[in-house]
Amino acid sequence: MRLVRHLEDMPFKRLAGGSVVTIGAYDGIHLGHRQLLRRVVDVAIDTGRPAVVLSFEPTPKEFFAGDAPPARLMRFREKYEGLAARKIDVFYCPRFSTEMRSIPATSFIRQVLVQGLNARHIVVGDDFRFARRREGSIDDLIRASRALDFTVEQVPSILSGDTRVSSTAIREALAAGDVKGANALLGRPYRMSGKIVKGRQVGRTLGYATANVDLRRRRSAVMGIYAVRVHGLPEGVIDGVASVGTRPTFDLTKPLLEVHLFDFDRDIYGEYIHVDFVKHLRDEARFDSVDELVAQMDADAENARSALAARTP
C-alpha cells in the first residue's frame, strides 16, 4: 500500500484508468469499516482499478475539538497497518487544515475526488458527511456523479444487537469499562500497539517489571487497570496485567501504557508489541503508601490471571 500525504506525490499513472474511493476517519477499523473496505476492494478487483482510502490527519473531529479531542482508537501507524492488511492500494492522508475546512462540497468533489484521485466509483457509509461545515451529503455526490462521470454506492450500517457499530459507540463502551461490548463492535479485541521505551523502572523495584509503551495519541480511549494479552514477541502470546494512566501515587502527569508480563523475564526494550485488552479490572487510583499499592498490584495480577484463564486466546 502506498501512503500519500501530498497531492503532488499521488501516483497519477497508477490512477490513470480511474480509482475506487472511500472516505472517512476509519478510526478503529471496526466491523462497519471492514464492510466498507471489503466492498471497495471487491469493486477495485472487478474493475481492475486501485482501491483508495481518503482520510485526514489530524481527523476533522480532532481539528475542531482543539484542546479537548475525542479519544483516538488507533494511532496513525496502526491505521496504516490495518488498511494495508485489507489490500488497499493507496492511502491518501493529507493534513486537515484551515484551508481544507473551508472547501465547499462541490469543490471537494471536483478538485479532490475527481481531479486528484480520478474517482470512478465512490463507496461511503449511510452517515457520510463531508466538506465545509459537513454540508456535503450522499445526495451531493449523486448529483455531481451525473456530470463528472463516476458512480456512488452507499453501504448500510451494521448493528450489533440494538447498537449501531460506530467509533463513537466503541469509545463510549471503553470509557465505561465495557471491554467485551467494545470488542463485539470491533469484531476483535481492542488493541494498542507501540515500541517499548525505557521508563523510570519504578515497577521493577516493586516486584512488577513493566514494558512501557508511549501512547502517541492526545487522548487514550482506555484508562485504568486491565487484563491483557500481548502479541508480537518471539515467545508468542503472553498474558499480563496493564495499567493505562498517569500513575497518581507517584504524581506523574503523562499517560503511559505499562504492561507486566506474567512469567516472563527478558530485556525487550525497543521491541514493538501489540496489547489486546480483555477485561477492565478497576479504575486508576492514588494510594497512601507504596505497601498499599503493592498489595493492590498483587490483587490486580491475580484478578487478571483469573480473567484470562476464563477466556481462551
PDB file of N, CA and C in Angstrom, residues 221-286:
ATOM      1  N   ALA A 221      -8.360   6.038  24.673  1.00  0.00           N
ATOM      2  CA  ALA A 221      -9.730   5.531  24.785  1.00  0.00           C
ATOM      3  C   ALA A 221      -9.918   4.677  26.025  1.00  0.00           C
ATOM      4  N   VAL A 222      -8.835   4.182  26.602  1.00  0.00           N
ATOM      5  CA  VAL A 222      -8.908   3.357  27.806  1.00  0.00           C
ATOM      6  C   VAL A 222      -8.050   3.977  28.901  1.00  0.00           C
ATOM      7  N   MET A 223      -8.539   3.871  30.138  1.00  0.00           N
ATOM      8  CA  MET A 223      -7.784   4.307  31.313  1.00  0.00           C
ATOM      9  C   MET A 223      -8.107   3.337  32.440  1.00  0.00           C
ATOM     10  N   GLY A 224      -7.083   2.976  33.214  1.00  0.00           N
ATOM     11  CA  GLY A 224      -7.310   2.080  34.335  1.00  0.00           C
ATOM     12  C   GLY A 224      -6.439   0.844  34.261  1.00  0.00           C
ATOM     13  N   ILE A 225      -6.891  -0.226  34.905  1.00  0.00           N
ATOM     14  CA  ILE A 225      -6.131  -1.467  35.017  1.00  0.00           C
ATOM     15  C   ILE A 225      -6.891  -2.561  34.263  1.00  0.00           C
ATOM     16  N   TYR A 226      -6.145  -3.355  33.474  1.00  0.00           N
ATOM     17  CA  TYR A 226      -6.774  -4.314  32.570  1.00  0.00           C
ATOM     18  C   TYR A 226      -6.042  -5.657  32.554  1.00  0.00           C
ATOM     19  N   ALA A 227      -6.796  -6.715  32.312  1.00  0.00           N
ATOM     20  CA  ALA A 227      -6.216  -7.995  31.923  1.00  0.00           C
ATOM     21  C   ALA A 227      -5.952  -7.928  30.427  1.00  0.00           C
ATOM     22  N   VAL A 228      -4.749  -8.314  30.008  1.00  0.00           N
ATOM     23  CA  VAL A 228      -4.367  -8.150  28.603  1.00  0.00           C
ATOM     24  C   VAL A 228      -3.639  -9.387  28.083  1.00  0.00           C
ATOM     25  N   ARG A 229      -3.566  -9.454  26.751  1.00  0.00           N
ATOM     26  CA  ARG A 229      -2.711 -10.436  26.078  1.00  0.00           C
ATOM     27  C   ARG A 229      -1.800  -9.676  25.131  1.00  0.00           C
ATOM     28  N   VAL A 230      -0.521 -10.026  25.151  1.00  0.00           N
ATOM     29  CA  VAL A 230       0.484  -9.316  24.369  1.00  0.00           C
ATOM     30  C   VAL A 230       0.958 -10.183  23.207  1.00  0.00           C
ATOM     31  N   HIS A 231       0.932  -9.580  22.010  1.00  0.00           N
ATOM     32  CA  HIS A 231       1.391 -10.244  20.791  1.00  0.00           C
ATOM     33  C   HIS A 231       2.616  -9.515  20.246  1.00  0.00           C
ATOM     34  N   GLY A 232       3.378 -10.221  19.430  1.00  0.00           N
ATOM     35  CA  GLY A 232       4.480  -9.581  18.724  1.00  0.00           C
ATOM     36  C   GLY A 232       5.866  -9.972  19.184  1.00  0.00           C
ATOM     37  N   LEU A 233       5.973 -10.682  20.287  1.00  0.00           N
ATOM     38  CA  LEU A 233       7.282 -11.124  20.779  1.00  0.00           C
ATOM     39  C   LEU A 233       7.578 -12.536  20.267  1.00  0.00           C
ATOM     40  N   PRO A 234       8.854 -12.884  20.124  1.00  0.00           N
ATOM     41  CA  PRO A 234       9.203 -14.218  19.622  1.00  0.00           C
ATOM     42  C   PRO A 234       8.658 -15.346  20.491  1.00  0.00           C
ATOM     43  N   GLU A 235       8.443 -15.070  21.764  1.00  0.00           N
ATOM     44  CA  GLU A 235       7.963 -16.110  22.676  1.00  0.00           C
ATOM     45  C   GLU A 235       6.497 -16.472  22.433  1.00  0.00           C
ATOM     46  N   GLY A 236       5.792 -15.711  21.594  1.00  0.00           N
ATOM     47  CA  GLY A 236       4.386 -15.976  21.329  1.00  0.00           C
ATOM     48  C   GLY A 236       3.477 -15.085  22.155  1.00  0.00           C
ATOM     49  N   VAL A 237       2.218 -15.478  22.276  1.00  0.00           N
ATOM     50  CA  VAL A 237       1.234 -14.691  23.020  1.00  0.00           C
ATOM     51  C   VAL A 237       1.501 -14.836  24.519  1.00  0.00           C
ATOM     52  N   ILE A 238       1.543 -13.688  25.222  1.00  0.00           N
ATOM     53  CA  ILE A 238       1.869 -13.692  26.647  1.00  0.00           C
ATOM     54  C   ILE A 238       0.778 -12.951  27.410  1.00  0.00           C
ATOM     55  N   ASP A 239       0.267 -13.565  28.473  1.00  0.00           N
ATOM     56  CA  ASP A 239      -0.731 -12.920  29.313  1.00  0.00           C
ATOM     57  C   ASP A 239      -0.074 -11.888  30.226  1.00  0.00           C
ATOM     58  N   GLY A 240      -0.886 -10.911  30.637  1.00  0.00           N
ATOM     59  CA  GLY A 240      -0.336  -9.910  31.536  1.00  0.00           C
ATOM     60  C   GLY A 240      -1.413  -9.032  32.133  1.00  0.00           C
ATOM     61  N   VAL A 241      -0.967  -8.061  32.924  1.00  0.00           N
ATOM     62  CA  VAL A 241      -1.842  -7.051  33.504  1.00  0.00           C
ATOM     63  C   VAL A 241      -1.272  -5.699  33.115  1.00  0.00           C
ATOM     64  N   ALA A 242      -2.153  -4.775  32.716  1.00  0.00           N
ATOM     65  CA  ALA A 242      -1.695  -3.494  32.201  1.00  0.00           C
ATOM     66  C   ALA A 242      -2.347  -2.338  32.938  1.00  0.00           C
ATOM     67  N   SER A 243      -1.609  -1.249  32.991  1.00  0.00           N
ATOM     68  CA  SER A 243      -2.113  -0.001  33.537  1.00  0.00           C
ATOM     69  C   SER A 243      -2.000   1.068  32.464  1.00  0.00           C
ATOM     70  N   VAL A 244      -3.080   1.797  32.257  1.00  0.00           N
ATOM     71  CA  VAL A 244      -3.058   2.945  31.347  1.00  0.00           C
ATOM     72  C   VAL A 244      -3.452   4.163  32.165  1.00  0.00           C
ATOM     73  N   GLY A 245      -2.511   5.093  32.309  1.00  0.00           N
ATOM     74  CA  GLY A 245      -2.824   6.274  33.099  1.00  0.00           C
ATOM     75  C   GLY A 245      -1.583   7.038  33.499  1.00  0.00           C
ATOM     76  N   THR A 246      -1.740   7.874  34.518  1.00  0.00           N
ATOM     77  CA  THR A 246      -0.679   8.799  34.918  1.00  0.00           C
ATOM     78  C   THR A 246       0.012   8.408  36.221  1.00  0.00           C
ATOM     79  N   ARG A 247      -0.336   7.234  36.758  1.00  0.00           N
ATOM     80  CA  ARG A 247       0.288   6.752  38.000  1.00  0.00           C
ATOM     81  C   ARG A 247       0.209   7.800  39.117  1.00  0.00           C
ATOM     82  N   PRO A 248      -1.003   8.104  39.591  1.00  0.00           N
ATOM     83  CA  PRO A 248      -1.201   9.198  40.551  1.00  0.00           C
ATOM     84  C   PRO A 248      -0.462   9.032  41.874  1.00  0.00           C
ATOM     85  N   THR A 249      -0.161   7.801  42.270  1.00  0.00           N
ATOM     86  CA  THR A 249       0.576   7.603  43.528  1.00  0.00           C
ATOM     87  C   THR A 249       1.949   8.259  43.456  1.00  0.00           C
ATOM     88  N   PHE A 250       2.512   8.352  42.244  1.00  0.00           N
ATOM     89  CA  PHE A 250       3.845   8.925  42.065  1.00  0.00           C
ATOM     90  C   PHE A 250       3.805  10.325  41.449  1.00  0.00           C
ATOM     91  N   ASP A 251       2.585  10.913  41.384  1.00  0.00           N
ATOM     92  CA  ASP A 251       2.417  12.300  40.925  1.00  0.00           C
ATOM     93  C   ASP A 251       2.982  12.533  39.528  1.00  0.00           C
ATOM     94  N   LEU A 252       2.800  11.567  38.649  1.00  0.00           N
ATOM     95  CA  LEU A 252       3.227  11.750  37.262  1.00  0.00           C
ATOM     96  C   LEU A 252       2.044  12.259  36.441  1.00  0.00           C
ATOM     97  N   THR A 253       2.327  12.877  35.296  1.00  0.00           N
ATOM     98  CA  THR A 253       1.260  13.535  34.540  1.00  0.00           C
ATOM     99  C   THR A 253       1.074  12.994  33.129  1.00  0.00           C
ATOM    100  N   LYS A 254       2.104  12.419  32.524  1.00  0.00           N
ATOM    101  CA  LYS A 254       1.990  11.950  31.145  1.00  0.00           C
ATOM    102  C   LYS A 254       1.414  10.543  31.115  1.00  0.00           C
ATOM    103  N   PRO A 255       0.270  10.339  30.444  1.00  0.00           N
ATOM    104  CA  PRO A 255      -0.308   8.992  30.376  1.00  0.00           C
ATOM    105  C   PRO A 255       0.640   8.016  29.686  1.00  0.00           C
ATOM    106  N   LEU A 256       0.655   6.790  30.187  1.00  0.00           N
ATOM    107  CA  LEU A 256       1.551   5.770  29.672  1.00  0.00           C
ATOM    108  C   LEU A 256       0.852   4.417  29.763  1.00  0.00           C
ATOM    109  N   LEU A 257       1.149   3.546  28.818  1.00  0.00           N
ATOM    110  CA  LEU A 257       0.699   2.159  28.893  1.00  0.00           C
ATOM    111  C   LEU A 257       1.832   1.339  29.482  1.00  0.00           C
ATOM    112  N   GLU A 258       1.578   0.698  30.624  1.00  0.00           N
ATOM    113  CA  GLU A 258       2.565  -0.157  31.285  1.00  0.00           C
ATOM    114  C   GLU A 258       2.005  -1.582  31.361  1.00  0.00           C
ATOM    115  N   VAL A 259       2.782  -2.545  30.906  1.00  0.00           N
ATOM    116  CA  VAL A 259       2.320  -3.929  30.884  1.00  0.00           C
ATOM    117  C   VAL A 259       3.276  -4.811  31.668  1.00  0.00           C
ATOM    118  N   HIS A 260       2.748  -5.504  32.656  1.00  0.00           N
ATOM    119  CA  HIS A 260       3.530  -6.526  33.371  1.00  0.00           C
ATOM    120  C   HIS A 260       3.202  -7.872  32.745  1.00  0.00           C
ATOM    121  N   LEU A 261       4.227  -8.518  32.180  1.00  0.00           N
ATOM    122  CA  LEU A 261       4.060  -9.810  31.514  1.00  0.00           C
ATOM    123  C   LEU A 261       4.240 -10.925  32.532  1.00  0.00           C
ATOM    124  N   PHE A 262       3.275 -11.826  32.592  1.00  0.00           N
ATOM    125  CA  PHE A 262       3.336 -12.918  33.557  1.00  0.00           C
ATOM    126  C   PHE A 262       4.404 -13.940  33.162  1.00  0.00           C
ATOM    127  N   ASP A 263       5.152 -14.372  34.162  1.00  0.00           N
ATOM    128  CA  ASP A 263       6.133 -15.456  33.987  1.00  0.00           C
ATOM    129  C   ASP A 263       7.086 -15.170  32.828  1.00  0.00           C
ATOM    130  N   PHE A 264       7.599 -13.954  32.806  1.00  0.00           N
ATOM    131  CA  PHE A 264       8.445 -13.521  31.692  1.00  0.00           C
ATOM    132  C   PHE A 264       9.579 -12.677  32.250  1.00  0.00           C
ATOM    133  N   ASP A 265      10.797 -12.934  31.779  1.00  0.00           N
ATOM    134  CA  ASP A 265      11.950 -12.171  32.278  1.00  0.00           C
ATOM    135  C   ASP A 265      12.992 -12.044  31.169  1.00  0.00           C
ATOM    136  N   ARG A 266      12.832 -11.022  30.345  1.00  0.00           N
ATOM    137  CA  ARG A 266      13.792 -10.764  29.278  1.00  0.00           C
ATOM    138  C   ARG A 266      13.787  -9.278  28.958  1.00  0.00           C
ATOM    139  N   ASP A 267      14.940  -8.736  28.623  1.00  0.00           N
ATOM    140  CA  ASP A 267      15.037  -7.334  28.231  1.00  0.00           C
ATOM    141  C   ASP A 267      14.429  -7.175  26.837  1.00  0.00           C
ATOM    142  N   ILE A 268      13.357  -6.398  26.723  1.00  0.00           N
ATOM    143  CA  ILE A 268      12.675  -6.253  25.430  1.00  0.00           C
ATOM    144  C   ILE A 268      12.562  -4.783  25.010  1.00  0.00           C
ATOM    145  N   TYR A 269      13.448  -3.937  25.544  1.00  0.00           N
ATOM    146  CA  TYR A 269      13.440  -2.532  25.133  1.00  0.00           C
ATOM    147  C   TYR A 269      13.612  -2.416  23.618  1.00  0.00           C
ATOM    148  N   GLY A 270      12.818  -1.544  23.021  1.00  0.00           N
ATOM    149  CA  GLY A 270      12.924  -1.306  21.587  1.00  0.00           C
ATOM    150  C   GLY A 270      12.073  -2.217  20.731  1.00  0.00           C
ATOM    151  N   GLU A 271      11.499  -3.279  21.311  1.00  0.00           N
ATOM    152  CA  GLU A 271      10.656  -4.176  20.520  1.00  0.00           C
ATOM    153  C   GLU A 271       9.252  -3.587  20.392  1.00  0.00           C
ATOM    154  N   TYR A 272       8.570  -3.975  19.318  1.00  0.00           N
ATOM    155  CA  TYR A 272       7.234  -3.460  19.006  1.00  0.00           C
ATOM    156  C   TYR A 272       6.212  -4.517  19.383  1.00  0.00           C
ATOM    157  N   ILE A 273       5.263  -4.150  20.239  1.00  0.00           N
ATOM    158  CA  ILE A 273       4.287  -5.121  20.722  1.00  0.00           C
ATOM    159  C   ILE A 273       2.860  -4.647  20.456  1.00  0.00           C
ATOM    160  N   HIS A 274       1.948  -5.608  20.513  1.00  0.00           N
ATOM    161  CA  HIS A 274       0.522  -5.346  20.369  1.00  0.00           C
ATOM    162  C   HIS A 274      -0.151  -5.817  21.661  1.00  0.00           C
ATOM    163  N   VAL A 275      -0.888  -4.922  22.307  1.00  0.00           N
ATOM    164  CA  VAL A 275      -1.524  -5.236  23.582  1.00  0.00           C
ATOM    165  C   VAL A 275      -3.034  -5.323  23.364  1.00  0.00           C
ATOM    166  N   ASP A 276      -3.587  -6.523  23.517  1.00  0.00           N
ATOM    167  CA  ASP A 276      -5.024  -6.744  23.371  1.00  0.00           C
ATOM    168  C   ASP A 276      -5.692  -6.660  24.738  1.00  0.00           C
ATOM    169  N   PHE A 277      -6.732  -5.835  24.846  1.00  0.00           N
ATOM    170  CA  PHE A 277      -7.422  -5.622  26.111  1.00  0.00           C
ATOM    171  C   PHE A 277      -8.569  -6.620  26.241  1.00  0.00           C
ATOM    172  N   VAL A 278      -8.557  -7.375  27.331  1.00  0.00           N
ATOM    173  CA  VAL A 278      -9.526  -8.454  27.527  1.00  0.00           C
ATOM    174  C   VAL A 278     -10.592  -8.075  28.552  1.00  0.00           C
ATOM    175  N   LYS A 279     -10.182  -7.460  29.675  1.00  0.00           N
ATOM    176  CA  LYS A 279     -11.166  -7.106  30.707  1.00  0.00           C
ATOM    177  C   LYS A 279     -10.667  -5.918  31.520  1.00  0.00           C
ATOM    178  N   HIS A 280     -11.592  -4.997  31.814  1.00  0.00           N
ATOM    179  CA  HIS A 280     -11.285  -3.873  32.710  1.00  0.00           C
ATOM    180  C   HIS A 280     -11.414  -4.367  34.142  1.00  0.00           C
ATOM    181  N   LEU A 281     -10.357  -4.177  34.940  1.00  0.00           N
ATOM    182  CA  LEU A 281     -10.356  -4.660  36.324  1.00  0.00           C
ATOM    183  C   LEU A 281     -10.759  -3.585  37.313  1.00  0.00           C
ATOM    184  N   ARG A 282     -10.255  -2.381  37.133  1.00  0.00           N
ATOM    185  CA  ARG A 282     -10.595  -1.271  38.034  1.00  0.00           C
ATOM    186  C   ARG A 282     -10.101   0.031  37.436  1.00  0.00           C
ATOM    187  N   ASP A 283     -10.549   1.138  38.008  1.00  0.00           N
ATOM    188  CA  ASP A 283     -10.048   2.447  37.615  1.00  0.00           C
ATOM    189  C   ASP A 283      -8.708   2.716  38.285  1.00  0.00           C
ATOM    190  N   GLU A 284      -7.967   3.640  37.732  1.00  0.00           N
ATOM    191  CA  GLU A 284      -6.708   4.060  38.346  1.00  0.00           C
ATOM    192  C   GLU A 284      -7.007   4.769  39.662  1.00  0.00           C
ATOM    193  N   ALA A 285      -6.125   4.604  40.661  1.00  0.00           N
ATOM    194  CA  ALA A 285      -6.363   5.205  41.978  1.00  0.00           C
ATOM    195  C   ALA A 285      -5.042   5.628  42.617  1.00  0.00           C
ATOM    196  N   ARG A 286      -5.139   6.590  43.526  1.00  0.00           N
ATOM    197  CA  ARG A 286      -3.979   7.007  44.314  1.00  0.00           C
ATOM    198  C   ARG A 286      -3.958   6.228  45.625  1.00  0.00           C
TER     199      ARG A 286
END
